[in-house]
Short mmCIF file of C-alpha atoms in Angstrom, two decimals:
data_model
loop_
_atom_site.label_atom_id
_atom_site.label_comp_id
_atom_site.label_asym_id
_atom_site.label_seq_id
_atom_site.Cartn_x
_atom_site.Cartn_y
_atom_site.Cartn_z
CA MET A 26 11.29 -60.58 -8.02
CA LYS A 27 9.30 -61.11 -4.83
CA ARG A 28 10.77 -57.88 -3.50
CA SER A 29 9.68 -55.94 -6.59
CA ILE A 30 6.10 -57.20 -6.32
CA ALA A 31 6.00 -56.40 -2.61
CA LEU A 32 7.36 -52.92 -3.33
CA LEU A 33 4.74 -52.33 -6.00
CA ILE A 34 1.90 -53.41 -3.72
CA PHE A 35 3.14 -51.21 -0.88
CA LEU A 36 3.50 -48.26 -3.25
CA LEU A 37 -0.11 -48.70 -4.35
CA SER A 38 -1.30 -48.35 -0.75
CA PHE A 39 -1.85 -44.62 -1.39
CA VAL A 40 -5.32 -45.45 -2.74
CA THR A 41 -6.55 -45.86 0.84
CA ALA A 42 -5.31 -42.44 1.97
CA PHE A 43 -8.07 -39.81 2.42
CA ALA A 44 -6.65 -37.18 4.76
CA GLN A 45 -8.22 -34.13 3.08
CA GLN A 46 -11.98 -34.15 2.86
CA PRO A 47 -13.54 -32.15 0.10
CA GLN A 48 -15.35 -29.52 2.14
CA ALA A 49 -17.53 -26.64 1.15
CA VAL A 50 -15.83 -23.30 1.85
CA GLU A 51 -18.35 -20.88 3.28
CA MET A 52 -18.60 -17.67 1.35
CA ALA A 53 -20.89 -14.69 1.72
CA ASP A 54 -23.43 -16.11 -0.71
CA ALA A 55 -26.22 -15.32 1.75
CA LEU A 56 -25.33 -11.64 1.73
CA ARG A 57 -25.18 -11.69 -2.03
CA SER A 58 -28.39 -13.58 -2.68
CA SER A 59 -30.39 -11.46 -0.23
CA GLY A 60 -29.07 -8.30 -1.87
CA LYS A 61 -27.59 -7.12 1.45
CA ILE A 62 -24.18 -6.92 -0.17
CA TYR A 63 -25.34 -3.62 -1.61
CA VAL A 64 -25.55 -2.22 1.92
CA VAL A 65 -21.88 -3.05 2.42
CA ILE A 66 -20.99 -1.47 -0.88
CA ALA A 67 -23.10 1.64 -0.17
CA THR A 68 -21.38 2.09 3.21
CA ILE A 69 -17.85 2.02 1.87
CA VAL A 70 -18.76 4.10 -1.18
CA ILE A 71 -20.24 6.79 1.09
CA ILE A 72 -17.15 6.74 3.31
CA PHE A 73 -14.83 6.99 0.37
CA ILE A 74 -16.79 9.74 -1.39
CA GLY A 75 -16.70 11.69 1.86
CA LEU A 76 -12.91 11.37 2.02
CA ALA A 77 -12.59 12.32 -1.65
CA ILE A 78 -14.71 15.46 -1.14
CA TYR A 79 -12.49 16.33 1.83
CA LEU A 80 -9.37 16.03 -0.32
CA PHE A 81 -10.95 18.08 -3.11
CA THR A 82 -11.89 20.90 -0.74
CA ILE A 83 -8.35 21.04 0.61
CA ASP A 84 -7.10 21.17 -2.98
CA ARG A 85 -9.44 24.05 -3.81
CA ARG A 86 -8.49 26.07 -0.73
CA LEU A 87 -4.83 25.63 -1.58
CA LYS A 88 -5.43 26.75 -5.16
CA LYS A 89 -7.13 29.90 -3.88
CA ILE A 90 -4.26 30.75 -1.53
CA GLU A 91 -1.67 30.07 -4.22
CA LYS A 92 -3.52 32.31 -6.68
CA GLU A 93 -3.54 35.23 -4.23
CA LYS A 94 0.18 34.94 -3.60
CA MET B 4 5.49 20.24 -11.91
CA LYS B 5 2.31 21.56 -13.49
CA PHE B 6 1.01 18.01 -13.06
CA ILE B 7 0.46 18.44 -9.34
CA TYR B 8 -1.96 21.33 -9.89
CA GLN B 9 -4.13 19.51 -12.44
CA THR B 10 -7.41 17.87 -11.51
CA TRP B 11 -7.95 15.17 -14.11
CA TRP B 12 -5.76 12.50 -12.55
CA LYS B 13 -7.31 13.11 -9.13
CA VAL B 14 -10.82 12.59 -10.49
CA LEU B 15 -9.57 9.53 -12.38
CA ALA B 16 -8.12 8.05 -9.19
CA VAL B 17 -11.36 8.62 -7.25
CA VAL B 18 -13.46 7.06 -10.03
CA ILE B 19 -11.20 4.01 -10.29
CA ILE B 20 -11.31 3.47 -6.53
CA LEU B 21 -15.11 3.70 -6.56
CA TYR B 22 -15.03 1.06 -9.29
CA THR B 23 -12.82 -1.20 -7.18
CA LEU B 24 -15.08 -0.72 -4.15
CA ILE B 25 -18.13 -1.82 -6.12
CA ALA B 26 -16.61 -4.48 -8.36
CA GLY B 27 -14.48 -5.76 -5.49
CA PHE B 28 -17.58 -6.95 -3.67
CA LEU B 29 -19.85 -7.86 -6.56
CA LEU B 30 -17.48 -9.83 -8.80
CA GLY B 31 -16.68 -13.46 -8.09
CA VAL B 32 -13.49 -14.60 -6.40
CA PRO B 33 -11.63 -17.89 -6.04
CA VAL B 34 -13.02 -19.98 -3.21
CA MET B 35 -10.17 -20.87 -0.85
CA PRO B 36 -10.18 -22.52 2.57
CA ILE B 37 -9.04 -20.33 5.48
CA LEU B 38 -9.39 -17.18 3.36
CA HIS B 39 -13.10 -17.43 2.43
CA GLU B 40 -14.29 -13.93 1.49
CA THR B 41 -11.27 -12.18 3.05
CA ILE B 42 -9.48 -12.77 -0.23
CA ARG B 43 -11.21 -9.54 -1.25
CA ASN B 44 -8.92 -7.78 1.20
CA THR B 45 -6.31 -8.11 -1.53
CA TYR B 46 -7.98 -5.23 -3.34
CA PHE B 47 -7.31 -2.92 -0.39
CA HIS B 48 -4.40 -4.20 1.70
CA VAL B 49 -1.95 -4.67 -1.18
CA PRO B 50 -2.63 -1.30 -2.88
CA MET B 51 -1.70 0.41 0.42
CA TRP B 52 1.79 -1.03 0.05
CA ILE B 53 1.99 -0.25 -3.66
CA ALA B 54 1.02 3.35 -2.88
CA MET B 55 3.68 3.43 -0.17
CA PHE B 56 6.35 2.15 -2.56
CA THR B 57 5.33 4.71 -5.17
CA VAL B 58 5.57 7.60 -2.78
CA PHE B 59 8.83 6.41 -1.17
CA THR B 60 10.35 6.05 -4.64
CA ILE B 61 9.37 9.62 -5.47
CA SER B 62 10.87 10.68 -2.16
CA VAL B 63 14.26 9.04 -2.72
CA PHE B 64 14.33 10.34 -6.30
CA TYR B 65 13.92 13.90 -5.07
CA SER B 66 16.39 13.32 -2.25
CA ILE B 67 18.98 12.44 -4.86
CA LYS B 68 18.01 15.46 -6.95
CA TYR B 69 18.32 17.68 -3.89
CA LEU B 70 21.87 16.48 -3.30
CA GLN B 71 22.66 17.15 -6.96
CA THR B 72 21.13 20.62 -7.24
CA GLY B 73 20.57 22.00 -3.74
CA LYS B 74 17.09 23.32 -4.67
CA GLU B 75 15.07 23.57 -1.48
CA GLU B 76 11.82 22.54 -3.20
CA TYR B 77 13.25 19.09 -3.82
CA ASP B 78 13.87 18.63 -0.14
CA LEU B 79 10.27 19.63 0.59
CA ILE B 80 8.99 17.08 -1.92
CA ALA B 81 11.19 14.43 -0.33
CA VAL B 82 9.98 15.05 3.21
CA GLU B 83 6.30 15.30 2.36
CA SER B 84 6.43 12.18 0.17
CA THR B 85 8.03 10.34 3.07
CA ASN B 86 5.40 11.59 5.50
CA THR B 87 2.64 10.37 3.19
CA GLY B 88 4.48 7.08 2.76
CA ILE B 89 4.64 6.59 6.50
CA PHE B 90 0.87 7.12 6.68
CA PHE B 91 0.25 4.41 4.06
CA PHE B 92 2.80 2.20 5.80
CA VAL B 93 0.67 2.36 8.96
CA LEU B 94 -2.48 1.60 6.99
CA GLY B 95 -0.80 -1.39 5.37
CA LEU B 96 0.43 -2.71 8.72
CA ILE B 97 -2.94 -2.31 10.43
CA THR B 98 -4.98 -3.85 7.61
CA GLY B 99 -2.46 -6.69 7.46
CA MET B 100 -2.72 -7.28 11.21
CA MET B 101 -6.48 -7.40 11.04
CA TRP B 102 -6.41 -9.82 8.14
CA ALA B 103 -3.86 -11.95 10.00
CA LYS B 104 -6.08 -12.15 13.07
CA TYR B 105 -8.81 -13.91 11.11
CA THR B 106 -6.62 -16.07 8.90
CA TRP B 107 -3.40 -16.79 10.79
CA GLY B 108 -5.03 -16.66 14.20
CA GLU B 109 -3.23 -13.70 15.75
CA PHE B 110 -2.77 -10.02 15.05
CA TRP B 111 1.01 -10.45 15.29
CA SER B 112 2.55 -13.86 14.91
CA ASN B 113 6.19 -12.67 14.62
CA ASP B 114 5.98 -13.69 11.02
CA PRO B 115 9.18 -12.65 9.15
CA LYS B 116 7.17 -10.43 6.84
CA GLN B 117 5.45 -8.67 9.74
CA ASN B 118 8.65 -8.25 11.71
CA SER B 119 10.58 -6.98 8.70
CA ALA B 120 7.84 -4.51 7.84
CA ALA B 121 7.85 -3.25 11.43
CA ILE B 122 11.62 -2.76 11.33
CA ALA B 123 11.36 -0.85 8.03
CA PHE B 124 8.62 1.26 9.61
CA LEU B 125 10.95 2.19 12.47
CA LEU B 126 13.58 3.03 9.88
CA TYR B 127 11.35 5.64 8.30
CA CYS B 128 10.14 6.95 11.64
CA ALA B 129 13.83 7.55 12.39
CA TYR B 130 13.93 9.72 9.27
CA ALA B 131 11.21 11.92 10.74
CA VAL B 132 13.01 12.07 14.10
CA LEU B 133 16.26 12.92 12.34
CA ARG B 134 14.68 15.82 10.52
CA ASN B 135 13.23 17.15 13.72
CA SER B 136 16.60 17.12 15.43
CA ILE B 137 18.35 19.51 13.04
CA ASP B 138 17.36 23.15 13.00
CA GLU B 139 19.41 24.56 10.17
CA GLU B 140 17.59 23.97 6.88
CA GLN B 141 20.40 23.10 4.53
CA LYS B 142 22.12 20.77 6.95
CA ARG B 143 18.80 19.13 7.75
CA ALA B 144 17.99 18.68 4.08
CA LYS B 145 21.39 17.22 3.22
CA ILE B 146 21.61 14.80 6.11
CA SER B 147 18.05 13.56 5.74
CA ALA B 148 18.54 13.16 1.98
CA ILE B 149 21.55 10.93 2.61
CA TYR B 150 19.62 8.98 5.22
CA ASN B 151 16.71 8.55 2.82
CA ILE B 152 19.03 7.16 0.15
CA PHE B 153 20.18 4.51 2.60
CA ALA B 154 16.77 3.82 4.12
CA PHE B 155 15.05 3.14 0.80
CA PRO B 156 17.05 0.07 -0.36
CA ILE B 157 17.12 -1.29 3.17
CA MET B 158 13.33 -1.02 3.29
CA ILE B 159 13.04 -2.81 -0.06
CA VAL B 160 15.28 -5.64 1.13
CA LEU B 161 13.50 -5.95 4.47
CA ILE B 162 10.01 -6.10 2.98
CA MET B 163 10.51 -7.83 -0.37
CA VAL B 164 13.69 -9.91 -0.13
CA LEU B 165 14.25 -11.11 3.43
CA PRO B 166 10.82 -12.68 4.03
CA ARG B 167 11.12 -14.67 0.80
CA MET B 168 14.28 -16.33 2.05
CA THR B 169 12.72 -17.90 5.12
CA ASP B 170 9.54 -19.51 6.40
CA SER B 171 6.61 -17.15 6.31
CA LEU B 172 2.83 -17.39 6.29
CA HIS B 173 2.51 -14.35 4.09
CA PRO B 174 1.53 -14.97 0.45
CA GLY B 175 4.55 -14.67 -1.81
CA ASN B 176 7.03 -15.51 0.92
CA GLY B 177 8.40 -18.65 2.46
CA GLY B 178 7.23 -20.87 -0.35
CA ASN B 179 3.61 -19.68 -0.41
CA PRO B 180 2.04 -18.87 -3.75
CA ALA B 181 2.06 -15.14 -4.36
CA PHE B 182 -1.56 -14.97 -5.45
CA GLY B 183 -0.59 -16.48 -8.75
CA ARG B 184 -2.01 -19.29 -10.80
CA LEU B 185 -3.32 -21.18 -7.76
CA ASP B 186 -5.28 -18.52 -5.93
CA MET B 187 -5.92 -15.56 -8.19
CA ASP B 188 -7.78 -15.34 -11.45
CA ASN B 189 -8.53 -12.67 -13.99
CA ARG B 190 -11.73 -11.70 -12.21
CA MET B 191 -9.53 -10.43 -9.39
CA ARG B 192 -6.83 -8.97 -11.61
CA ILE B 193 -9.22 -6.58 -13.37
CA VAL B 194 -9.97 -5.01 -9.99
CA LEU B 195 -6.53 -5.35 -8.42
CA TYR B 196 -4.37 -3.69 -11.06
CA PRO B 197 -6.53 -0.55 -11.41
CA ALA B 198 -6.57 -0.38 -7.59
CA PHE B 199 -2.75 -0.31 -7.61
CA ILE B 200 -2.74 2.65 -9.97
CA ALA B 201 -5.58 4.53 -8.29
CA TRP B 202 -4.30 4.24 -4.72
CA SER B 203 -0.81 5.23 -5.88
CA LEU B 204 -2.34 8.33 -7.46
CA ILE B 205 -4.23 9.09 -4.23
CA ALA B 206 -0.98 8.82 -2.28
CA VAL B 207 0.75 11.12 -4.74
CA TRP B 208 -2.18 13.53 -4.43
CA ILE B 209 -1.93 13.64 -0.64
CA ALA B 210 1.83 14.14 -0.92
CA THR B 211 1.38 17.00 -3.39
CA LEU B 212 -1.18 18.68 -1.13
CA ARG B 213 1.24 18.52 1.80
CA TYR B 214 4.05 19.76 -0.44
CA ARG B 215 1.99 22.73 -1.61
CA ILE B 216 1.21 23.65 1.99
CA ARG B 217 4.93 23.48 2.75
CA LEU B 218 5.72 25.73 -0.22
CA ILE B 219 3.32 28.39 1.07
CA GLU B 220 4.70 28.13 4.61
CA ASN B 221 8.20 28.34 3.19
CA LYS B 222 7.43 31.46 1.19
CA ARG B 223 5.78 33.03 4.17
CA ASN B 224 8.76 32.36 6.43
CA SER B 225 11.47 33.37 3.97
CA ILE B 226 13.04 36.77 4.15
CA ASN B 227 13.07 37.63 0.46
#
């Protein structure tokens, strides 16, 4: 009986454990609130549109050559 | 094969990727320690691998068809799909290394996933070296088709199976959640799944462009 009570009290000792602190995870809220996120988006959109145009021009040149043959 | 000459799916792929570029940065994401905003890398790093798998699958499919029929076009599809796949493989490795630097601490931590992916990469580079070493077309096509049929399942096992059986830092392996219930939500899924499709289509597009160039070169070099 004494052992069971002792076991129960020791098991309840978890209430004092606080290894992980709730911390704020920094995100890019500053970029978003200042609207600068749109600069990031504009950059990658421009890069990608450039690559897409490149692929389309290759496609068109190939179509022309294939039509001649 | 008319599909490869059509334009609609190419425009669709470009539009969907533009959507993922914009929505990927404007929509909200789960807030996770260590990852912070890099979780948005998921929209770009993972589709590189999906595109690679798509194009390697097409390649092994046409390798098998070449062995069945002997049609030279099938061998050309196989080799150009593999070349495109190798390109996306490199992109996946490099983007992964960069992401690892800022989350795991090093560009290369000898993580099982990284090592296995590097080995699979060497496997496919060996395919390219093998093709270069044989001059005669039919022999080259047959031998590289057989090699491709072996390389594909080995690559799948190396990248998808082996890392899951051991300790790994990579999501989805070694006991880590695979961007499931704990660290992905529907706000990410509506960008991620279209990105899978769109980047796969872009990879197929690049492979078809290379294949069409090969066809013209082939016709120009043939005697009849």
